[in-house]
Each structure stands twice: as C-alpha cells, then as structure tokens.
Amino acid sequence: MRYVSCHRGHAVETMEGCSLVTLLWIVAVILVISGIVAILRKQLLWGAVLIVVGLLVGPGGVSIFT
C-alpha cells in the first residue's frame, strides 16, 4: 500500500483518509472552543466534558475511525 502524508506526519492510505483527518481536526477545535465558552459561562462540568472529548477526537487522541 502507498501512504500519503497528511497533517504533521499522520500517514493515511488515501487522500480520503487525509480528508477525515482534517475533519477530525475541525471537530476537535470546535469542541474545545465550545468547552472553553461553557466554562466561561460557569458551566464547568459541561465545559470539561467538551474539552476532554475534543482532546480525544483531535490529533494524537483516540479515534474510533482508525
């Protein structure tokens, strides 16, 4: 198989895999920003959950797709 380099050394089999990595980056950023906003609104538990989920989805985290 031929691997394509995508986002900081992530090796994926196809360019579609690269699109998935990009999508996971975007989702992770949105989750973490939402978590920070929730914490600023005094919703500490919900904010912490969003940040943890964002870190798990993002690069270097746990992905259920790969």
Coordinates of N, CA, C and O in Angstrom, one line a residue, residues 3-60:
Y3 N 1.2 5.1 1.2 CA 0.6 6.0 2.2 C 0.9 7.5 1.8 O 1.9 7.8 1.2
V4 N -0.1 8.3 2.1 CA 0.0 9.7 1.9 C 0.3 10.5 3.2 O -0.4 10.2 4.2
S5 N 1.2 11.4 3.2 CA 1.5 12.1 4.4 C 0.4 13.2 4.6 O 0.1 13.9 3.6
C6 N -0.1 13.3 5.8 CA -1.2 14.3 6.0 C -1.0 14.9 7.4 O -1.0 14.1 8.3
H7 N -1.0 16.2 7.6 CA -1.1 16.9 8.9 C 0.0 16.3 9.9 O -0.3 15.4 10.6
R8 N 1.1 16.9 9.9 CA 2.1 16.6 10.9 C 2.5 15.1 11.0 O 2.6 14.6 12.0
G9 N 2.7 14.5 9.8 CA 3.2 13.2 9.8 C 2.2 12.1 9.9 O 2.5 10.9 10.0
H10 N 0.9 12.4 10.0 CA -0.1 11.3 10.0 C -0.1 10.6 8.6 O -0.3 11.3 7.6
A11 N 0.2 9.4 8.6 CA 0.2 8.6 7.4 C -1.2 8.0 7.2 O -1.7 7.3 8.0
V12 N -1.8 8.3 6.0 CA -3.1 7.7 5.7 C -3.0 7.0 4.3 O -2.1 7.3 3.5
E13 N -3.9 6.0 4.1 CA -3.8 5.2 2.9 C -4.2 6.0 1.6 O -3.6 5.8 0.5
T14 N -5.1 6.9 1.7 CA -5.7 7.6 0.6 C -5.9 9.1 0.9 O -5.8 9.5 2.1
M15 N -6.2 9.9 -0.1 CA -6.5 11.3 0.2 C -7.8 11.4 0.9 O -8.0 12.4 1.6
E16 N -8.7 10.4 0.8 CA -10.0 10.5 1.6 C -9.6 10.4 3.1 O -10.3 11.0 3.9
G17 N -8.6 9.6 3.4 CA -8.2 9.5 4.8 C -7.7 10.8 5.3 O -7.8 11.2 6.4
C18 N -7.0 11.5 4.4 CA -6.5 12.9 4.7 C -7.7 13.8 5.0 O -7.6 14.6 5.9
S19 N -8.7 13.7 4.2 CA -9.9 14.5 4.5 C -10.5 14.2 5.8 O -11.0 15.1 6.5
L20 N -10.5 12.9 6.2 CA -11.0 12.5 7.5 C -10.2 13.1 8.6 O -10.8 13.6 9.6
V21 N -8.9 13.1 8.5 CA -8.0 13.7 9.5 C -8.3 15.2 9.6 O -8.4 15.7 10.7
T22 N -8.5 15.9 8.5 CA -8.8 17.3 8.5 C -10.2 17.5 9.2 O -10.3 18.4 10.0
L23 N -11.2 16.7 8.9 CA -12.5 16.8 9.5 C -12.4 16.6 11.0 O -13.0 17.4 11.8
L24 N -11.6 15.6 11.5 CA -11.4 15.4 12.9 C -10.7 16.6 13.6 O -11.1 16.9 14.7
W25 N -9.8 17.2 12.9 CA -9.1 18.4 13.5 C -10.2 19.5 13.7 O -10.2 20.1 14.7
I26 N -11.0 19.7 12.7 CA -12.0 20.8 12.8 C -13.0 20.5 13.9 O -13.3 21.4 14.7
V27 N -13.5 19.3 14.0 CA -14.4 18.9 15.1 C -13.8 19.1 16.4 O -14.4 19.6 17.4
A28 N -12.5 18.7 16.6 CA -11.8 18.8 17.8 C -11.7 20.3 18.2 O -11.9 20.6 19.4
V29 N -11.3 21.1 17.3 CA -11.2 22.6 17.6 C -12.5 23.2 18.1 O -12.6 23.9 19.0
I30 N -13.6 22.8 17.4 CA -14.9 23.3 17.7 C -15.3 22.8 19.1 O -15.8 23.6 19.9
L31 N -15.0 21.6 19.4 CA -15.4 21.0 20.8 C -14.6 21.7 21.9 O -15.2 22.1 22.9
V32 N -13.3 21.9 21.7 CA -12.5 22.6 22.7 C -12.9 24.1 22.9 O -13.1 24.5 24.0
I33 N -13.2 24.8 21.8 CA -13.6 26.2 21.9 C -15.0 26.2 22.6 O -15.2 27.1 23.5
S34 N -15.9 25.3 22.3 CA -17.2 25.2 22.9 C -17.0 25.0 24.4 O -17.8 25.5 25.3
G35 N -16.1 24.1 24.8 CA -15.8 23.8 26.2 C -15.3 25.0 26.9 O -15.7 25.3 28.1
I36 N -14.4 25.8 26.3 CA -13.9 27.0 27.0 C -15.0 28.0 27.2 O -15.1 28.6 28.2
V37 N -15.9 28.2 26.1 CA -17.0 29.1 26.3 C -18.0 28.6 27.4 O -18.4 29.5 28.2
A38 N -18.2 27.3 27.5 CA -19.1 26.8 28.5 C -18.5 27.1 29.9 O -19.2 27.4 30.8
I39 N -17.2 26.9 30.0 CA -16.6 27.2 31.3 C -16.7 28.7 31.7 O -16.9 29.0 32.8
L40 N -16.5 29.5 30.7 CA -16.7 31.0 31.0 C -18.1 31.3 31.3 O -18.3 32.3 32.0
R41 N -19.0 30.5 30.9 CA -20.4 30.7 31.3 C -20.8 30.0 32.6 O -22.0 29.8 32.9
K42 N -19.8 29.6 33.3 CA -20.0 28.9 34.6 C -20.6 27.5 34.5 O -21.2 27.0 35.5
Q43 N -20.5 26.9 33.4 CA -21.0 25.5 33.2 C -19.8 24.6 33.2 O -19.3 24.1 32.2
L44 N -19.2 24.4 34.4 CA -17.9 23.8 34.5 C -17.9 22.3 34.0 O -17.0 21.9 33.3
L45 N -18.9 21.6 34.5 CA -18.9 20.1 34.1 C -19.0 19.9 32.6 O -18.3 19.2 32.0
W46 N -20.0 20.6 32.0 CA -20.2 20.5 30.6 C -19.0 21.0 29.8 O -18.6 20.4 28.8
G47 N -18.4 22.1 30.2 CA -17.2 22.6 29.6 C -16.0 21.6 29.7 O -15.3 21.4 28.7
A48 N -15.8 21.0 30.8 CA -14.8 20.0 31.0 C -15.0 18.8 30.1 O -14.1 18.2 29.4
V49 N -16.3 18.3 30.0 CA -16.6 17.2 29.1 C -16.3 17.5 27.7 O -15.7 16.7 26.9
L50 N -16.7 18.7 27.2 CA -16.4 19.1 25.8 C -14.9 19.2 25.5 O -14.5 18.7 24.5
I51 N -14.1 19.7 26.4 CA -12.7 19.8 26.2 C -12.1 18.4 26.2 O -11.3 18.1 25.3
V52 N -12.5 17.5 27.1 CA -11.9 16.1 27.1 C -12.3 15.4 25.8 O -11.4 14.8 25.2
V53 N -13.5 15.5 25.4 CA -13.9 14.9 24.1 C -13.2 15.5 22.9 O -12.7 14.7 22.0
G54 N -13.0 16.8 22.9 CA -12.2 17.4 21.9 C -10.8 16.9 21.8 O -10.2 16.7 20.7
L55 N -10.2 16.7 23.0 CA -8.8 16.2 23.0 C -8.7 14.8 22.6 O -7.7 14.3 22.0
L56 N -9.7 14.0 22.9 CA -9.7 12.6 22.4 C -9.9 12.5 20.9 O -9.4 11.6 20.3
V57 N -10.8 13.3 20.3 CA -11.0 13.3 18.9 C -9.9 13.8 18.1 O -9.6 13.3 17.0
G58 N -9.2 14.8 18.6 CA -8.2 15.5 17.9 C -6.9 14.7 17.6 O -6.8 13.5 17.9
P59 N -6.0 15.3 17.0 CA -4.7 14.6 16.6 C -4.0 14.1 17.9 O -3.9 14.8 18.9
G60 N -3.5 12.9 17.8 CA -2.8 12.4 18.9 C -3.8 11.8 19.9 O -3.4 11.1 20.9

